[in-house]
Short mmCIF file of C-alpha atoms in Angstrom, two decimals:
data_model
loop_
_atom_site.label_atom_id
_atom_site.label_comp_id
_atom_site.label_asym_id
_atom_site.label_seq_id
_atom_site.Cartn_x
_atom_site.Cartn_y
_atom_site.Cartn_z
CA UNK A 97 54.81 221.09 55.06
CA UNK A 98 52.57 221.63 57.96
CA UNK A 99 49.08 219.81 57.69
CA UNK A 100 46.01 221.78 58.39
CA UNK A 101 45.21 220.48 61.77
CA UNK A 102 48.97 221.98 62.82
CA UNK A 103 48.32 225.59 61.48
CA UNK A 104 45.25 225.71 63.05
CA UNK A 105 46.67 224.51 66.31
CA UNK A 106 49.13 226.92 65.78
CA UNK A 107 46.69 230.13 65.19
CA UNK A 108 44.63 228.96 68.12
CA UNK A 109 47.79 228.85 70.27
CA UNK A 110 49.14 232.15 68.93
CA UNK A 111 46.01 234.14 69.46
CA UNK A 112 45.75 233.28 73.58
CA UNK A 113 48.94 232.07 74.67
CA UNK A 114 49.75 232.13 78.25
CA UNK A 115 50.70 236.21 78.54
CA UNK A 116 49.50 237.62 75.25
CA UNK A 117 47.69 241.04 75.84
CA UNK A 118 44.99 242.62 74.75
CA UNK A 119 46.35 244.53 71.84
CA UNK A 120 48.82 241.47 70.57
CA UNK A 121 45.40 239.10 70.17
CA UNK A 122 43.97 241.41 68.45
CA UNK A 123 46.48 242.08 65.82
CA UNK A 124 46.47 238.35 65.17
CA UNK A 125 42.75 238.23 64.77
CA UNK A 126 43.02 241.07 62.42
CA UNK A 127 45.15 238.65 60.24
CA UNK A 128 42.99 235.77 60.84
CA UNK A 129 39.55 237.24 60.07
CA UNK A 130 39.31 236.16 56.57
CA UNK A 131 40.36 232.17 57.40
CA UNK A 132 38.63 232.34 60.65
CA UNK A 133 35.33 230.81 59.58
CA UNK A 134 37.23 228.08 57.14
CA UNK A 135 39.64 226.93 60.42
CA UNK A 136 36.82 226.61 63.18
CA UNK A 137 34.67 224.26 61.43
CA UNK A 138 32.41 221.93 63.87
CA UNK A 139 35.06 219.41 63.30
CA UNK A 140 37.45 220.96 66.13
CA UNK A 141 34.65 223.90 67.81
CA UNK A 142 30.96 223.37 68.64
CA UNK A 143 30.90 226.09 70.90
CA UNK A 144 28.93 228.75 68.83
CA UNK A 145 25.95 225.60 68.64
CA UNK A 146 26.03 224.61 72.08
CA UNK A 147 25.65 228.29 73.40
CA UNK A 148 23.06 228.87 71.02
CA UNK A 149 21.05 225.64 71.79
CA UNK A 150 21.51 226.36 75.47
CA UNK A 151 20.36 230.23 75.39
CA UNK A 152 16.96 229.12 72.78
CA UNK A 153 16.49 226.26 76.05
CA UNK A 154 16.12 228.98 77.92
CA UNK A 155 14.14 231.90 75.74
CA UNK A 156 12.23 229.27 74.41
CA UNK A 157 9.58 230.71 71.90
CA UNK A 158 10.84 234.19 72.45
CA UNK A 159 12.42 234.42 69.07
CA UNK A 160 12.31 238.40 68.95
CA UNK A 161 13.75 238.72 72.04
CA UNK A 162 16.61 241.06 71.67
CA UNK A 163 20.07 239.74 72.05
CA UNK A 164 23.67 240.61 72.60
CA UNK A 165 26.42 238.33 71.21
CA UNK A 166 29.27 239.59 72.97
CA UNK A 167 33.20 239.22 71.30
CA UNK A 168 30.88 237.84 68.50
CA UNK A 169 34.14 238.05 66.17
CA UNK A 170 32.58 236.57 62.86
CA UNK A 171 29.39 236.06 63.90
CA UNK A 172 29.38 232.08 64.27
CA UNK A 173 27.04 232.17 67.28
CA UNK A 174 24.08 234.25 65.34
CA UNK A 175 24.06 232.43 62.17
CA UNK A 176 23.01 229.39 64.73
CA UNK A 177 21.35 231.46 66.94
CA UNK A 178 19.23 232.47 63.15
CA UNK A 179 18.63 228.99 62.43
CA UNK A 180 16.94 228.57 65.72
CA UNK A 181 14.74 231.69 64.58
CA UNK A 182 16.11 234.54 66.74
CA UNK A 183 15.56 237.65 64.28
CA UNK A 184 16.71 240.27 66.87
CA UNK A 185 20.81 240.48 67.40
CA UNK A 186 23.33 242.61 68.08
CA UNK A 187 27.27 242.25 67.71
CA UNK A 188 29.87 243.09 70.13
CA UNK A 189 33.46 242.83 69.46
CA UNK A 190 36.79 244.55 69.78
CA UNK A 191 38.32 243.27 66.62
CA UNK A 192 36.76 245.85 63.33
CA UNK A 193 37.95 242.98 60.64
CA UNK A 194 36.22 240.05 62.37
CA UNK A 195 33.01 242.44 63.04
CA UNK A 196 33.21 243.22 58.76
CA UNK A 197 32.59 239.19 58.32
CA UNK A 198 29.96 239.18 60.67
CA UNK A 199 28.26 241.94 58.63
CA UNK A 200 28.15 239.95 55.62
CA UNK A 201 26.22 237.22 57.41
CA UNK A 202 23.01 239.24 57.55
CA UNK A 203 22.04 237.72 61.20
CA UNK A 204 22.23 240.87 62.84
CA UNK A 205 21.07 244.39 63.50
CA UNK A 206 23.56 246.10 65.10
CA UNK A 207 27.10 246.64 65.07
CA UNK A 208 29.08 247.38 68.29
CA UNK A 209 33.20 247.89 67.95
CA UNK A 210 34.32 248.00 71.55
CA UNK A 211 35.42 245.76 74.29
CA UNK A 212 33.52 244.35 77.00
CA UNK A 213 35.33 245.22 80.36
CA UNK A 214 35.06 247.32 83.84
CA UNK A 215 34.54 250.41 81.34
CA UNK A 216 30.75 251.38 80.78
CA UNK A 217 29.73 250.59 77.03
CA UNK A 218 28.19 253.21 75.12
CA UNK A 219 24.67 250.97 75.96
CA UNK A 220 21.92 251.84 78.47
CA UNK A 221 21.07 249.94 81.11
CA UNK A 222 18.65 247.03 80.44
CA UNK A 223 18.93 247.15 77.02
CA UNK A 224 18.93 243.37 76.08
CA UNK A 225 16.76 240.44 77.09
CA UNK A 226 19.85 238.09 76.87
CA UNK A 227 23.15 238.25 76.70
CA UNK A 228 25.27 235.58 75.18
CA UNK A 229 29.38 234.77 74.67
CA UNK A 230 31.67 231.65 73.07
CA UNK A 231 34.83 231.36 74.03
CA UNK A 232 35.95 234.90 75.06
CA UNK A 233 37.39 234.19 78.64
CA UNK A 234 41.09 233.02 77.70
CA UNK A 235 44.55 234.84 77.56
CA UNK A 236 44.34 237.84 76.04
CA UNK A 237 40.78 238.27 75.61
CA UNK A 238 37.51 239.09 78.75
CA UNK A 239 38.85 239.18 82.00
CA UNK A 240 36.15 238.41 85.01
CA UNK A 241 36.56 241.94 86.07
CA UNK A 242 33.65 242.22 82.89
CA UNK A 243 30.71 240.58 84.67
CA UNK A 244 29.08 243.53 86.54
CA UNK A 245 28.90 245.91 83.29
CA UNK A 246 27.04 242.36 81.39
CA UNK A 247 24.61 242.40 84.10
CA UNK A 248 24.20 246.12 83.76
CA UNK A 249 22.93 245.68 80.15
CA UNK A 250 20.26 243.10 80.57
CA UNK A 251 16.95 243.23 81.86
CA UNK A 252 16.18 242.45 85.21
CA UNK A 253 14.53 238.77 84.40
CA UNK A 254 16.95 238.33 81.24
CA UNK A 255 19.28 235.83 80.86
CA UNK A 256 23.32 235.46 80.59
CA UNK A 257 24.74 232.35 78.85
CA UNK A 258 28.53 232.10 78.98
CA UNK A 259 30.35 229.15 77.85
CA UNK A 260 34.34 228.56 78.98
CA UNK A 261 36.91 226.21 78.40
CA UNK A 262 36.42 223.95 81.01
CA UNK A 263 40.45 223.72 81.73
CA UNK A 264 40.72 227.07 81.73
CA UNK A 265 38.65 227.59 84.61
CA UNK A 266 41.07 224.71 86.34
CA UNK A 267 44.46 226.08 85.13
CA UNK A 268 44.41 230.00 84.40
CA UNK A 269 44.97 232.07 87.50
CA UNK A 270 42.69 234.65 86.41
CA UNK A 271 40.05 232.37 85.23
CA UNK A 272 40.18 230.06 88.10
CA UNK A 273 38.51 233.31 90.01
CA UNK A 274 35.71 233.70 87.28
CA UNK A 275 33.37 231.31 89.24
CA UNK A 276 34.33 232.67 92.57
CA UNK A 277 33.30 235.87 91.19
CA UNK A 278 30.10 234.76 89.39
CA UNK A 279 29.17 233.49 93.45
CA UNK A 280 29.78 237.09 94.71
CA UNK A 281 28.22 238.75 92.31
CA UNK A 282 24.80 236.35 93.44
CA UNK A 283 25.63 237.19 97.11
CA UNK A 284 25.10 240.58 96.38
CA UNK A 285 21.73 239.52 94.68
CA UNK A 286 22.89 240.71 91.26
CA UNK A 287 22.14 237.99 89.38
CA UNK A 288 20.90 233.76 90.17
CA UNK A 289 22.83 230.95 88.42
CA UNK A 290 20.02 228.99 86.53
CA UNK A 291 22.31 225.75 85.41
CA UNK A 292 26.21 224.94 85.13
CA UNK A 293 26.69 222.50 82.51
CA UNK A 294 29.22 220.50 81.05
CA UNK A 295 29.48 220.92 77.31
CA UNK A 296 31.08 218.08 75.60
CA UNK A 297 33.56 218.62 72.70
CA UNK A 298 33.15 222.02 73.32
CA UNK A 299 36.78 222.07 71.41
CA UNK A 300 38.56 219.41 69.37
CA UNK A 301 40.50 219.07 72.71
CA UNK A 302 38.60 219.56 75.65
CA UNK A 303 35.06 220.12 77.36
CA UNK A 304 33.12 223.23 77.79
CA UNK A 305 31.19 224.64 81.20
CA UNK A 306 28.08 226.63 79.73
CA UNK A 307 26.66 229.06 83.22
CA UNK A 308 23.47 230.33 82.65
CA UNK A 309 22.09 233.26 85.33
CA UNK A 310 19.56 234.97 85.33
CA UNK A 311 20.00 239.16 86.16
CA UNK A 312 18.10 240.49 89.35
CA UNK A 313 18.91 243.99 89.50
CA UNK A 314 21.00 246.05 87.52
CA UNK A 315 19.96 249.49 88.40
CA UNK A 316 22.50 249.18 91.61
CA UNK A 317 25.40 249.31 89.00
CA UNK A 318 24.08 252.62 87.37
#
């Protein structure tokens, strides 16, 4: 019989596998959603506290400032991002089952099924003060070609905290171009990277990168 660390191992492989698409991930969270919370305990994935601690370093005593957790699936991120005392969230996600836990968490206001990509969300233009995502740039899941409509969204002065598998960035083609990207997109004087930071045990098996930048302008993109 397969132990628990192996079937988790196993769902976390089969949901962003090297060549998975879009549609095939999100099938398999579909089936997931109700174990989801029960597998990615702080035992193997401390990315939904470190990305909350680093955005509140950030916002500081801003606690109604409004925020959008983007791929949000369950909702991990806001109930931390609650017990910090941020009272103001919205959910993103592609995935309708993951988005129905998340409801039953009472963290946040709004519910948004739809994926972040080059497509303009139904959301106007600096609508957020922050922006915030765990673990949504793998296989399968945000591409880098999503940056420009994030910026888009948030206030001129807000903030966007991202935080990445740090091996991904070294090993994925398409993710080895996300920080190339994240440069050009501060050439054009879009946005300015505030810190790049290593987070430790991001994941049971590897280190996190947590970018922070700050938007510019976004009216350029409109």
């Amino acid at each position: 019989m397969a132990s628990h660390k192996d079937d988790l191992y196993q769902k976390v492989w089969g949901v962003q596998h090297p060549g998975i698409s879009m549609e095939e991930s999100q099938n398999f969270y579909s089936t997931w959603a109700p174990e989801y919370d029960k597998d990615l305990t702080t035992e193997v994935y401390n990315g939904p506290w470190q990305v909350a601690e680093a955005l509140a370093g950030v916002l500081g005593d801003r606690k109604a400032a409004r925020i959008l957790d983007v791929a949000a699936g369950t909702g991990l991120v806001g109930v931390e991002l609650q017990k910090l005392g941020f009272t103001n969230l919205d959910a993103l996600d592609a995935n309708k089952e993951m988005l129905e836990i998340a409801r039953t968490k009472n963290v946040y206001s709004n519910f948004i099924h739809d994926l972040l990509g080059p497509n303009r969300l139904e959301i106007s233009t600096d609508a957020y003060d922050a922006l915030c995502s765990c673990g949504s740039f793998s296989e399968g899941h945000l591409k880098c070609d999503c940056l420009e409509e994030m910026i888009r969204i948030v206030k001129p002065g807000g903030v966007i905290c991202l935080i990445v598998k740090e091996a991904i960035l070294e090993t994925n083609e398409e993710y080895k171009k996300l920080e190339l990207r994240m440069s050009e997109l501060q050439h054009k004087g879009l946005w300015k990277q505030v810190s790049r930071t290593v987070a430790e045990d991001y994941v049971q098996n590897g280190n996190g990168i947590i970018f922070i930048n700050k938007v510019l302008v976004s009216d350029v993109l409109q």
